[in-house]
Coordinates of C-alpha atoms (C1' of nucleotides) in Angstrom, one line a residue:
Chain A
X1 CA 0.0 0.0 0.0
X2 CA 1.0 3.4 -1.2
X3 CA 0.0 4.8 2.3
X4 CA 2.2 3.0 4.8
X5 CA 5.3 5.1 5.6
X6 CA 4.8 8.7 5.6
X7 CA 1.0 9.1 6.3
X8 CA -0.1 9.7 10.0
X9 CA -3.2 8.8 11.0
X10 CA -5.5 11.1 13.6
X11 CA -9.5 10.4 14.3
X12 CA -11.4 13.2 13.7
X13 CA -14.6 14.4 12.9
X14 CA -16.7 15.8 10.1
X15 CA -19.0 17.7 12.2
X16 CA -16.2 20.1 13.0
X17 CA -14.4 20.0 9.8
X18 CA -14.7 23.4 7.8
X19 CA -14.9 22.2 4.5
X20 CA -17.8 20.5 5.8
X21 CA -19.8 21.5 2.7
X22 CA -17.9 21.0 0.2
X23 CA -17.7 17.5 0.4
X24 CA -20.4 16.2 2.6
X25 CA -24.3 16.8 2.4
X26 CA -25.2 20.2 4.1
X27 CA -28.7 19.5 5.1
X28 CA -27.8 17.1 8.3
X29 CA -28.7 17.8 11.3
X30 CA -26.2 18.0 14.3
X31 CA -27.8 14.6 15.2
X32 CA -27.3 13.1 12.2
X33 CA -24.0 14.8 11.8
X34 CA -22.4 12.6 14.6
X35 CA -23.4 9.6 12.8
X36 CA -22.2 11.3 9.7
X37 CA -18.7 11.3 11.8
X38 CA -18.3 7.1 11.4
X39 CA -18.2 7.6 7.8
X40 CA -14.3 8.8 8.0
X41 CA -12.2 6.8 10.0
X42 CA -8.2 8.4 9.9
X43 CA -6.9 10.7 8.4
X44 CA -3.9 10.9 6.7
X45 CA -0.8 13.3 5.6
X46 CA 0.7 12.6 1.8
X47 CA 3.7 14.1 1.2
X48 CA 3.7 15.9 -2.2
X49 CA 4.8 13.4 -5.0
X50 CA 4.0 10.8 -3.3
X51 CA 1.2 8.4 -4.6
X52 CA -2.0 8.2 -3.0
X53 CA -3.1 4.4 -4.0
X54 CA -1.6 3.4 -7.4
X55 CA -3.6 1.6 -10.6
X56 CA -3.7 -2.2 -9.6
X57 CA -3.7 -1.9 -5.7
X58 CA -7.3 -3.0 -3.9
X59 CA -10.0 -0.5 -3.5
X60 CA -10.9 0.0 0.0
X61 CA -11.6 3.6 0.6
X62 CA -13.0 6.9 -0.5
X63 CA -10.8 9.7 -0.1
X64 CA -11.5 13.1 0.9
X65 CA -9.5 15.5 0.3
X66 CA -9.2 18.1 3.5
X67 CA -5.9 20.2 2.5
X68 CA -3.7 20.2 -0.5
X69 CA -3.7 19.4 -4.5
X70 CA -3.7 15.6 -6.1
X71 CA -3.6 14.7 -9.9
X72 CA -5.1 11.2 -11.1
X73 CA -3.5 9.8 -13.9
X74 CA -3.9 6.1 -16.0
X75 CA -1.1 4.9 -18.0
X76 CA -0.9 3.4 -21.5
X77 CA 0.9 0.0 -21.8
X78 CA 4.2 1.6 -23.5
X79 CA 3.8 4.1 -20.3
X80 CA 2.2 7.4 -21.9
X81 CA 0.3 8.8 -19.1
X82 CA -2.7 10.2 -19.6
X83 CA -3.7 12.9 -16.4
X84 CA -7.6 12.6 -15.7
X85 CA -8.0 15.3 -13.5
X86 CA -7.0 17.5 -11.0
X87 CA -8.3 17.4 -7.5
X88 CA -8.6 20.2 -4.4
X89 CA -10.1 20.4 -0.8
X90 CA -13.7 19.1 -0.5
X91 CA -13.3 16.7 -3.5
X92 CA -13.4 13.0 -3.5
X93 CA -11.0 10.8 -5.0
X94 CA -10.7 7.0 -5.6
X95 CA -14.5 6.1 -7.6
X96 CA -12.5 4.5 -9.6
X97 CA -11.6 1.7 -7.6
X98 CA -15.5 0.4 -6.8
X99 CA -16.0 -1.4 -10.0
X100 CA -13.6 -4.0 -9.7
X101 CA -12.2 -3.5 -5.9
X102 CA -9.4 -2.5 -7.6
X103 CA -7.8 1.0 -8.1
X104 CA -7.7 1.9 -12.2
X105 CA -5.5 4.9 -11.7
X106 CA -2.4 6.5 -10.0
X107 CA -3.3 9.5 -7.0
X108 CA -0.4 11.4 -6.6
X109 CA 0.1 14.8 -4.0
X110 CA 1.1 17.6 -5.8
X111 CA 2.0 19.6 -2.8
X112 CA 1.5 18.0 0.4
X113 CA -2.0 16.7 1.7
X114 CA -4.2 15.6 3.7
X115 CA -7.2 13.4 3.4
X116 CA -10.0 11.8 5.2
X117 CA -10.0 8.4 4.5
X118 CA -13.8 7.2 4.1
X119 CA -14.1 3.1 4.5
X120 CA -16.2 2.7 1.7
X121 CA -17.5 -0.1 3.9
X122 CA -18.7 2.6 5.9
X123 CA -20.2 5.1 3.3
X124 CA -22.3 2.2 1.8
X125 CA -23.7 1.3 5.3
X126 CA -24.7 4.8 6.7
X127 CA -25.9 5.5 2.8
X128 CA -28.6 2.8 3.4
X129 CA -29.2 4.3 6.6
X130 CA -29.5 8.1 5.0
X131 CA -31.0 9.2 2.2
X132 CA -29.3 12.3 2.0
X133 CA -26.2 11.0 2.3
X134 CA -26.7 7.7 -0.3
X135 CA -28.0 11.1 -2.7
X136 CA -24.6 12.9 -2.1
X137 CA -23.1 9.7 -3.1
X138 CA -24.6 9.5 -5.7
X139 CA -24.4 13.1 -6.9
X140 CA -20.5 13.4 -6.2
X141 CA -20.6 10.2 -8.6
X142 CA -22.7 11.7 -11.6
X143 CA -20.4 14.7 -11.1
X144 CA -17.6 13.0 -12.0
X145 CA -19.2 11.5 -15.2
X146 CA -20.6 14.5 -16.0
X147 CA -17.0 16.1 -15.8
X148 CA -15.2 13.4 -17.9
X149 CA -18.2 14.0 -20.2
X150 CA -17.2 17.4 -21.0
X151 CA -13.2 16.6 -20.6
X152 CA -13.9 14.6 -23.8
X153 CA -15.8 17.0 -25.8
X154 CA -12.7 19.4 -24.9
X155 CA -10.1 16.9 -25.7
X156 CA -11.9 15.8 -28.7
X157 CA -13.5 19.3 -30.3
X158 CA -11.2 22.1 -28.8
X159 CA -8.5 24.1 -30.3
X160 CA -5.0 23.8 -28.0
X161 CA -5.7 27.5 -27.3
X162 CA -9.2 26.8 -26.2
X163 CA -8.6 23.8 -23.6
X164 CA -6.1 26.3 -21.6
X165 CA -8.5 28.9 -21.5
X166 CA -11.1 26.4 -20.3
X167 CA -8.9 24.7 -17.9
X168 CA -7.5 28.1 -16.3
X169 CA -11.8 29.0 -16.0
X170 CA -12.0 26.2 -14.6
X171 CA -9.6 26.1 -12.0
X172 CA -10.1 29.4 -10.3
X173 CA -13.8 28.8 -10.2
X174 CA -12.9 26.1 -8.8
X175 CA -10.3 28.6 -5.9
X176 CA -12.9 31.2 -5.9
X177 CA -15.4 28.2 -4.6
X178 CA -12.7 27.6 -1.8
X179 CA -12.4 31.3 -1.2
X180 CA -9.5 31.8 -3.2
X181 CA -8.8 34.7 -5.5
X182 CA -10.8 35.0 -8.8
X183 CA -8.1 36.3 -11.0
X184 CA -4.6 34.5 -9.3
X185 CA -3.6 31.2 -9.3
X186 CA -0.5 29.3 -8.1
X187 CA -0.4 26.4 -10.3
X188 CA 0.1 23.2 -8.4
X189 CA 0.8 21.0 -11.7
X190 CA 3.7 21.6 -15.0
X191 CA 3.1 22.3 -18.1
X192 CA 4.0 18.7 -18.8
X193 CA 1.1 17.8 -16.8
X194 CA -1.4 20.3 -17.7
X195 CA -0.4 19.0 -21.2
X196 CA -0.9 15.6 -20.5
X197 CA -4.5 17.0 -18.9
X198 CA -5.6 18.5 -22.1
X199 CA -4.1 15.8 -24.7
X200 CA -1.1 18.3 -26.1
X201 CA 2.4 18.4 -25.4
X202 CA 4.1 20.8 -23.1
X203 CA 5.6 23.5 -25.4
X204 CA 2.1 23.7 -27.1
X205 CA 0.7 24.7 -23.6
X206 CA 3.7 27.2 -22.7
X207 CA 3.5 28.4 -26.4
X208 CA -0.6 29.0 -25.4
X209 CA 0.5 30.9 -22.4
X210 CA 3.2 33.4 -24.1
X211 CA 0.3 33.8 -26.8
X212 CA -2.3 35.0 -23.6
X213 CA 0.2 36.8 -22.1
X214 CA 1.0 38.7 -25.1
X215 CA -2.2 39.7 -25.8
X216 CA -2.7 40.8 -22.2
X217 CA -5.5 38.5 -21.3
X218 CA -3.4 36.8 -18.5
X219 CA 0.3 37.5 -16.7
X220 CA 2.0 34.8 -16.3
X221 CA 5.1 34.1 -14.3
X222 CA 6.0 30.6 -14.1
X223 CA 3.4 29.1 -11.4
X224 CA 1.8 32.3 -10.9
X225 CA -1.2 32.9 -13.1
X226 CA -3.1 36.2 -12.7
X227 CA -6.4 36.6 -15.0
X228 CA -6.5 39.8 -16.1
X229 CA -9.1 39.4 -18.6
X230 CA -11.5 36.6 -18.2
X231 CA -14.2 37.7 -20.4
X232 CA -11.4 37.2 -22.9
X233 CA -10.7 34.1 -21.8
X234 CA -14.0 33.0 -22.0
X235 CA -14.8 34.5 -25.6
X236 CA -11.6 32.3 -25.9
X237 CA -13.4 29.1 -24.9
X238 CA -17.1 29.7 -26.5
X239 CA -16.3 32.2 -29.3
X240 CA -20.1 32.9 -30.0
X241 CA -20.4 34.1 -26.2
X242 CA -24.2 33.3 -26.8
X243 CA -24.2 31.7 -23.8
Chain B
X1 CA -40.4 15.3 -22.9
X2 CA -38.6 13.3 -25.4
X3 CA -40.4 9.9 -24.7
X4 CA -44.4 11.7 -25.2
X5 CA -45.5 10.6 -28.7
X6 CA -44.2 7.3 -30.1
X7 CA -42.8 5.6 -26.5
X8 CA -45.8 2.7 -25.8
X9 CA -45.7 1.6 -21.8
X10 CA -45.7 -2.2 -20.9
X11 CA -45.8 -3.2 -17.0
X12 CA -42.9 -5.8 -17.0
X13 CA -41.0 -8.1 -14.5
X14 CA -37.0 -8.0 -14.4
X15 CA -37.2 -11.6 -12.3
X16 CA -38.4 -12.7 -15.9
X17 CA -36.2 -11.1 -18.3
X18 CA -33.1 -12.8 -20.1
X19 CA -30.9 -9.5 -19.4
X20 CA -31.1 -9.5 -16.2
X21 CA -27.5 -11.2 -15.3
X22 CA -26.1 -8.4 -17.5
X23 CA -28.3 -5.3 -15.9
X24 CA -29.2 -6.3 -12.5
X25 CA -27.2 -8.2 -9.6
X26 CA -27.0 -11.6 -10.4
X27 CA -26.8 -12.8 -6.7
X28 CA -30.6 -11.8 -6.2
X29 CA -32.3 -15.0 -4.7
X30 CA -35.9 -15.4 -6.2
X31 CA -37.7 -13.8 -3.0
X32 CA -35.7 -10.7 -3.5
X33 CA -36.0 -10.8 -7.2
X34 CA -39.4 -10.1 -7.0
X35 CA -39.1 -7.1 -4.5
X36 CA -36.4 -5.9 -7.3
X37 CA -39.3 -5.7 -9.8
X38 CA -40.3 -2.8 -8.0
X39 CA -37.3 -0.6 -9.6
X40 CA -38.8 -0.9 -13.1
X41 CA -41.6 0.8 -13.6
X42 CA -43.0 0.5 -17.2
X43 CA -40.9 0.0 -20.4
X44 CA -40.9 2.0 -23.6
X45 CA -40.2 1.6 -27.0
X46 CA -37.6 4.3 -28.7
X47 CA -37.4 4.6 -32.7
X48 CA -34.6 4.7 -34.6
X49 CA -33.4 8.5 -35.1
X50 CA -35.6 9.7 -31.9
X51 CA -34.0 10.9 -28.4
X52 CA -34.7 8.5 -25.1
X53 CA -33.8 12.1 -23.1
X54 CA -32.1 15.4 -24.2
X55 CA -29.3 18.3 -22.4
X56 CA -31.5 20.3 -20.1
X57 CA -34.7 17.7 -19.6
X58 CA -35.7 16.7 -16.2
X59 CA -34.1 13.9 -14.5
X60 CA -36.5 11.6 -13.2
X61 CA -35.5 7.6 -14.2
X62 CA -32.6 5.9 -15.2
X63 CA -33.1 3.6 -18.6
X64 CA -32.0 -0.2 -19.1
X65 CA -31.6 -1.2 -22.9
X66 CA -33.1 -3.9 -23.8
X67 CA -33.1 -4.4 -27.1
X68 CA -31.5 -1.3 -29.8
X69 CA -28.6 0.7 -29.4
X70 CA -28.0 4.0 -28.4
X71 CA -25.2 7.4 -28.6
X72 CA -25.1 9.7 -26.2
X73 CA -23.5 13.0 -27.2
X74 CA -23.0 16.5 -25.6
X75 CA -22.1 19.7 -28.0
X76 CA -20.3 22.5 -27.7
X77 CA -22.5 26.3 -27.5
X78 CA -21.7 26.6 -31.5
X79 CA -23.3 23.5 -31.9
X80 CA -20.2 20.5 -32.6
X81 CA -21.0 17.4 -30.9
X82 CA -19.3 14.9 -29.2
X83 CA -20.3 11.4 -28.7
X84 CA -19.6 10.2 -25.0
X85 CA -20.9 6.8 -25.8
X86 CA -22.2 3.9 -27.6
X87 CA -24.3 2.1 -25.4
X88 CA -26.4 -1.3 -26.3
X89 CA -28.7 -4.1 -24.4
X90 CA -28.1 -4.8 -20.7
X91 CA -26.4 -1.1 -20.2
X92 CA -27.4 1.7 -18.7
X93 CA -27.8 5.1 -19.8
X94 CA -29.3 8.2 -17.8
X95 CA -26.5 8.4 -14.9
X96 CA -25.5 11.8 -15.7
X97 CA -28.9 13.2 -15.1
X98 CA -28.2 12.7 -10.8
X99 CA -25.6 15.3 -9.7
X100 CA -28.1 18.8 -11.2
X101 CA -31.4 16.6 -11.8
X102 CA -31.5 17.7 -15.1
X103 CA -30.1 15.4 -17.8
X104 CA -26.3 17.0 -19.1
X105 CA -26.2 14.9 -22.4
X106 CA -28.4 13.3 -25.6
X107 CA -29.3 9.9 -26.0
X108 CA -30.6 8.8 -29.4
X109 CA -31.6 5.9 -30.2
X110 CA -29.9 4.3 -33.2
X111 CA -31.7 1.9 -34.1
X112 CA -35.5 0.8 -33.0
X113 CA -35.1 0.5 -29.2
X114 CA -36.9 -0.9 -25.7
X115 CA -35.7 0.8 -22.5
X116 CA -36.6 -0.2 -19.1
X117 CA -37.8 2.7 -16.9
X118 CA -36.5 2.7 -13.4
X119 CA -37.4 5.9 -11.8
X120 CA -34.2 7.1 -9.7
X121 CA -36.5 7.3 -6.6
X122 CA -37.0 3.3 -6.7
X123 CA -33.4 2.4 -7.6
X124 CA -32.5 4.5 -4.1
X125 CA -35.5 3.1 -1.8
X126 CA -34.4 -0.5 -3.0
X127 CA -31.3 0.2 -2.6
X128 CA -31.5 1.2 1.1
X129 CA -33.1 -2.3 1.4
X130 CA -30.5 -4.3 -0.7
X131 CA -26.8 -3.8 0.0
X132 CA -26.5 -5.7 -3.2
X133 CA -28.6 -4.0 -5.1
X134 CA -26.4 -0.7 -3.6
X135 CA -23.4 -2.5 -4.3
X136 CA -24.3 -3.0 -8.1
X137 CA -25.6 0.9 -8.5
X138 CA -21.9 1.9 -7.3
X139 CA -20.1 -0.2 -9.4
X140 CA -22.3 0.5 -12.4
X141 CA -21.0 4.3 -11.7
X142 CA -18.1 3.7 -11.1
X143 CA -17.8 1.7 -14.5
X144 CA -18.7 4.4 -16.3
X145 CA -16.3 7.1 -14.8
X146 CA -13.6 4.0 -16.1
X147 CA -14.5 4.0 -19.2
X148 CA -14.5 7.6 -19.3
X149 CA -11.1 7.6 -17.8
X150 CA -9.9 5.5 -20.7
X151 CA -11.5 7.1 -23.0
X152 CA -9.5 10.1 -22.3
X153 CA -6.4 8.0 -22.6
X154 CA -7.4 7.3 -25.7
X155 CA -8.5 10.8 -27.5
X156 CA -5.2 12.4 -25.8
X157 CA -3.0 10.1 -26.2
X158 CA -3.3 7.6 -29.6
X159 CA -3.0 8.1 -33.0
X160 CA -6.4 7.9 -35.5
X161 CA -5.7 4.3 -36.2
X162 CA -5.0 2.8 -32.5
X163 CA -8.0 4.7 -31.9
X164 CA -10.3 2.6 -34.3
X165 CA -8.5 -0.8 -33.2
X166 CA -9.4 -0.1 -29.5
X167 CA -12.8 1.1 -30.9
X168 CA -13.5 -2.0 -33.4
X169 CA -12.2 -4.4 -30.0
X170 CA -14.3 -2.7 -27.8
X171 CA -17.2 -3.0 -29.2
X172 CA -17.0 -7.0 -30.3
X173 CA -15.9 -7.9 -26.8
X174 CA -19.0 -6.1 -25.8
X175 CA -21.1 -7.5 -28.4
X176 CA -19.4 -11.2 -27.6
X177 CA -20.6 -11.0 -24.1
X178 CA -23.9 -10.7 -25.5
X179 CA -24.0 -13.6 -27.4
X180 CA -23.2 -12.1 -30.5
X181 CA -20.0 -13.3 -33.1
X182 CA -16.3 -12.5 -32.0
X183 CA -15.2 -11.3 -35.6
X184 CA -18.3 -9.8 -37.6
X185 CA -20.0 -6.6 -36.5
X186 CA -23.0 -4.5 -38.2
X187 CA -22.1 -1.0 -37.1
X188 CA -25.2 1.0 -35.7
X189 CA -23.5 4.6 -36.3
X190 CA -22.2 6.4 -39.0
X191 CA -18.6 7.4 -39.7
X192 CA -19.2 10.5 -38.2
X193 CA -20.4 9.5 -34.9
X194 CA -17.6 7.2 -35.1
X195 CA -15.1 10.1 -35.7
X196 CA -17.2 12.1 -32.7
X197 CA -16.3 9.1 -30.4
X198 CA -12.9 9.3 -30.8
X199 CA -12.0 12.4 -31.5
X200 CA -11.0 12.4 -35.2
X201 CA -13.0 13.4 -38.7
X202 CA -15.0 11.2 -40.8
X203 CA -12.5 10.9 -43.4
X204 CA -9.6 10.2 -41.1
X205 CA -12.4 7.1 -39.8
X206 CA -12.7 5.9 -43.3
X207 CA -9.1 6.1 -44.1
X208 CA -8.0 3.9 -41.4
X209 CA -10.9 1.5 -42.0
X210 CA -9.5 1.4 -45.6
X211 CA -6.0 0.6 -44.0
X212 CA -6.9 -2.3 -42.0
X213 CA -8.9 -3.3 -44.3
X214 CA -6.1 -3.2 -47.2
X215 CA -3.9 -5.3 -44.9
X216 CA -6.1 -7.3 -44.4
X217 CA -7.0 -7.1 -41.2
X218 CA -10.8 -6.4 -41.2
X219 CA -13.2 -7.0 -44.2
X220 CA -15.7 -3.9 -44.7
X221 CA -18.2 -3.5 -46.6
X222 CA -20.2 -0.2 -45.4
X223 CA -21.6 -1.1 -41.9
X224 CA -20.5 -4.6 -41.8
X225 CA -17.2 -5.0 -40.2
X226 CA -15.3 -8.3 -40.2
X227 CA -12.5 -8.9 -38.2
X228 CA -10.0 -10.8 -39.8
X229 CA -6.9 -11.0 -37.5
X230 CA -7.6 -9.9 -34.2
X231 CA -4.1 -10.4 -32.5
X232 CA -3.0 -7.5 -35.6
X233 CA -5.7 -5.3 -34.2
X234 CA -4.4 -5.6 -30.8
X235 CA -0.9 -5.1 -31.9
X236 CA -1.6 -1.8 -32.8
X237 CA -3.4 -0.5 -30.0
X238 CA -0.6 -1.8 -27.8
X239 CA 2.4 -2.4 -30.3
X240 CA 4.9 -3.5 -27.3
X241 CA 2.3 -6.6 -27.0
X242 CA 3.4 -7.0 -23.2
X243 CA 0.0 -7.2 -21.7
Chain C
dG1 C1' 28.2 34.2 -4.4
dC2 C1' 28.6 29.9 -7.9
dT3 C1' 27.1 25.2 -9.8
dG4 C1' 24.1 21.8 -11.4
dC5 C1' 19.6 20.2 -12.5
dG6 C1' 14.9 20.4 -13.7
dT7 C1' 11.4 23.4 -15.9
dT8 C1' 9.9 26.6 -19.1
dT9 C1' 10.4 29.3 -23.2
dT10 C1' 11.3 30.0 -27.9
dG11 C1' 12.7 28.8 -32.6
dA12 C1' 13.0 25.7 -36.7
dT13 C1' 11.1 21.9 -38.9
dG14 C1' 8.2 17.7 -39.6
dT15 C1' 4.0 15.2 -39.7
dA16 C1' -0.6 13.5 -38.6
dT17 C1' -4.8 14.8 -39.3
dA18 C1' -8.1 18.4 -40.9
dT19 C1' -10.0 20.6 -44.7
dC20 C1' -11.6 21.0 -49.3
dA21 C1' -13.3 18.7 -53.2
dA22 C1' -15.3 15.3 -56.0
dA23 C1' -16.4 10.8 -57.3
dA24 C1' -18.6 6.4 -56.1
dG25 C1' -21.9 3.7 -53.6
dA26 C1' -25.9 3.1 -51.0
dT27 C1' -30.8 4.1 -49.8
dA28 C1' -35.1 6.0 -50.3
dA29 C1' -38.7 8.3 -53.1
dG30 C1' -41.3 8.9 -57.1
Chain D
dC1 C1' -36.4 1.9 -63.2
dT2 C1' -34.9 6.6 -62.4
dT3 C1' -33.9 10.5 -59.6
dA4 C1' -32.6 12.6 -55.5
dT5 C1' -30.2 12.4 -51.1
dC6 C1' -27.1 10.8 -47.9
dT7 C1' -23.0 8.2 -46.7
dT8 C1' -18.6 6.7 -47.7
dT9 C1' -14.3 6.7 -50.1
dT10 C1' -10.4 8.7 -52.2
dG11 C1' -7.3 12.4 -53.6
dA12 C1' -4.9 17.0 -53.1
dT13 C1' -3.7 20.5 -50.1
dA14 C1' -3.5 23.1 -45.7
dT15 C1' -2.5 23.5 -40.9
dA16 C1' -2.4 22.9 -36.0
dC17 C1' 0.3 20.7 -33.3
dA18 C1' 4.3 17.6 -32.4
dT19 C1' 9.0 17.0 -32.5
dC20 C1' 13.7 18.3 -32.2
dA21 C1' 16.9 21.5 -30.3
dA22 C1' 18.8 25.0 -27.6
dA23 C1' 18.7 28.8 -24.8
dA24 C1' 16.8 31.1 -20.6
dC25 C1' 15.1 30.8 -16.1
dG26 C1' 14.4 29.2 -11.3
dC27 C1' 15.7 26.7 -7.4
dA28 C1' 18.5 23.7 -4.3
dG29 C1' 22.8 22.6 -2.6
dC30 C1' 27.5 24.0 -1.7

DNA sequence: GCTGCGTTTTGATGTATATCAAAAGATAAG
DNA sequence: CTTATCTTTTGATATACATCAAAACGCAGC
């Protein structure tokens, strides 16, 4: 297991976790909220680069994560990896392993972490027991397929210059959400990976990045993105802006 | 609604249907298969050409094909689609509709088609009952988001023609499993939807079927597809061969 | 400070696939 | 059977992006 040596373990408790909403079902009551509590049993710390669970190992738990930045990646045979997504506070990582009790896909830290680890044991039992729990389940499920849905129609239909417009949207939505800024972000991830994110090769994604920056629409140095115009950006991504 | 006018509504039993093993739990002793009956509701018939559910309707029941096959697709706002999926008896469609109650994709049906209904409600009161039946949900999810995760591997990371070869595999295995022949397949979609899959253009579909098909690997002739020499097929999805 | 290593940028060139175009087959309608 | 329409194939050309290469930059260790 990926998580033996560096990961400590502590027993905590949703009902006083602050990011309470972002990753568990906001109606419950305080009641139900302590029996929320048994559906995370440890936590644990990942140190950034190191892996999560890996494709092949046995599925056990749910992970949510409570601080930090992971990537998910799966791997062709010849070892081109493919990055499937890119995962914050409040989000939940390892779905993939349910099907087959196995994980499909590498979790790796991109700066160090720490997640709630969710016996999935557990999640299914108290889901049976509450409905608004088993419908977060299912929700945070449908999410994800919703999300690869429209990762493929940007893989598949989008310009290299469109995917990074989309994916920068995306990601400070995503901050602003977690009450980050709107307009700055620290990337967590390289180009390489971002690349590998958006199906194009690193110098096409640093080459999209000069080309933003040059036209003023973002400033980049290195990690540090600032938006400076993000109706640009997002003329960028639906050209028609008739939505 | 899409299913108003042509859809006709039969009261049926999934204790009695020969999909079942491939839709439902197979573990199901008799007394529970009959509780289980309670998750379908009604069944309806789908014609070729006509949508099951559209982006933006309701989301009130997840479908079971029985009989037909189906593409679900998503667009950009200027209107370019992308097909997610090709789906056929014993799978089910609908799942995205969960996380914003509201259905995020198209489903057409391409050719004459019999869903089962199971209103989402049912599938989560029986599943509170069944840990099975729970059990089966989850991993038909987390299936999905799989696939999706290859799928991405595949549009970001192969070339046209490795693309086609996983495509042409994937879909006899699927189609073996149902009972159907290993090497000859009668293609329900166009080149074009075919292209939309994976990410490439219609031509750039028919050029690589013309490929395989002039070295001998496949026979075509329009929609039928014979598959000459499989282990070739494989080869160039995965040209190291180590798996 | 300097040195070495990994990341990012930028430039020159190559190539897979898109695009444009037209012919050849299928399918459906009259 | 003939005509019209849609799908598929094939060819010629264009182009977005990949690849190859090298310089610039940033960071960690000395």
């Amino acid at each position: 297991m990926s998580l033996a040596i560096t990961s400590t373990t502590i027993k905590v408790a949703c009902s006083s976790c602050n990011l309470r909403e972002l990753c568990m079902p906001i109606s419950f009551g305080t009641e139900d909220m302590k029996r929320l509590d048994e559906v995370v049993a440890t936590r644990h710390h990942v140190k950034q680069g190191e892996l999560l669970f890996r494709d092949g190992e046995p599925f056990k738990s749910l992970f949510a994560i409570r601080t930090g930045f992971f990537k998910t990646s799966v791997s062709t045979p010849e070892g081109h990896e493919q990055v499937t997504g890119f995962q914050m506070a409040g989000e939940i990582i390892g779905l993939d392993g349910i099907v087959t009790d196995q994980h499909s896909c590498n979790a790796v830290a991109l700066e160090d972490a720490e997640v709630c680890v969710m016996p999935f044991a557990n999640v299914e039992e108290l889901s049976r027991e509450f409905p608004v729990l088993q419908r977060h389940v299912h929700k945070i499920m449908s999410r994800e397929i919703v999300r690869e849905n429209s990762m493929m129609l940007l893989i598949g239909n989008m310009r290299s210059e469109e995917r990074l417009a989309a994916f920068l949207l995306n990601l400070v939505q995503r901050l602003h959400a977690r009450g980050f800024s709107q307009s700055e972000i620290v990337l967590r991830m390289s180009r390489e990976e971002i690349g590998s994110y958006l199906g194009m090769k690193l110098e096409t994604v640093s080459r999209a990045f000069s080309k933003f920056s040059d036209e003023g629409i973002i400033e980049v140095k290195q990690r540090y993105v600032a938006i400076l115009n993000a109706p640009a950006l997002k003329k960028i991504v639906n050209p028609t802006g008739c939505v």
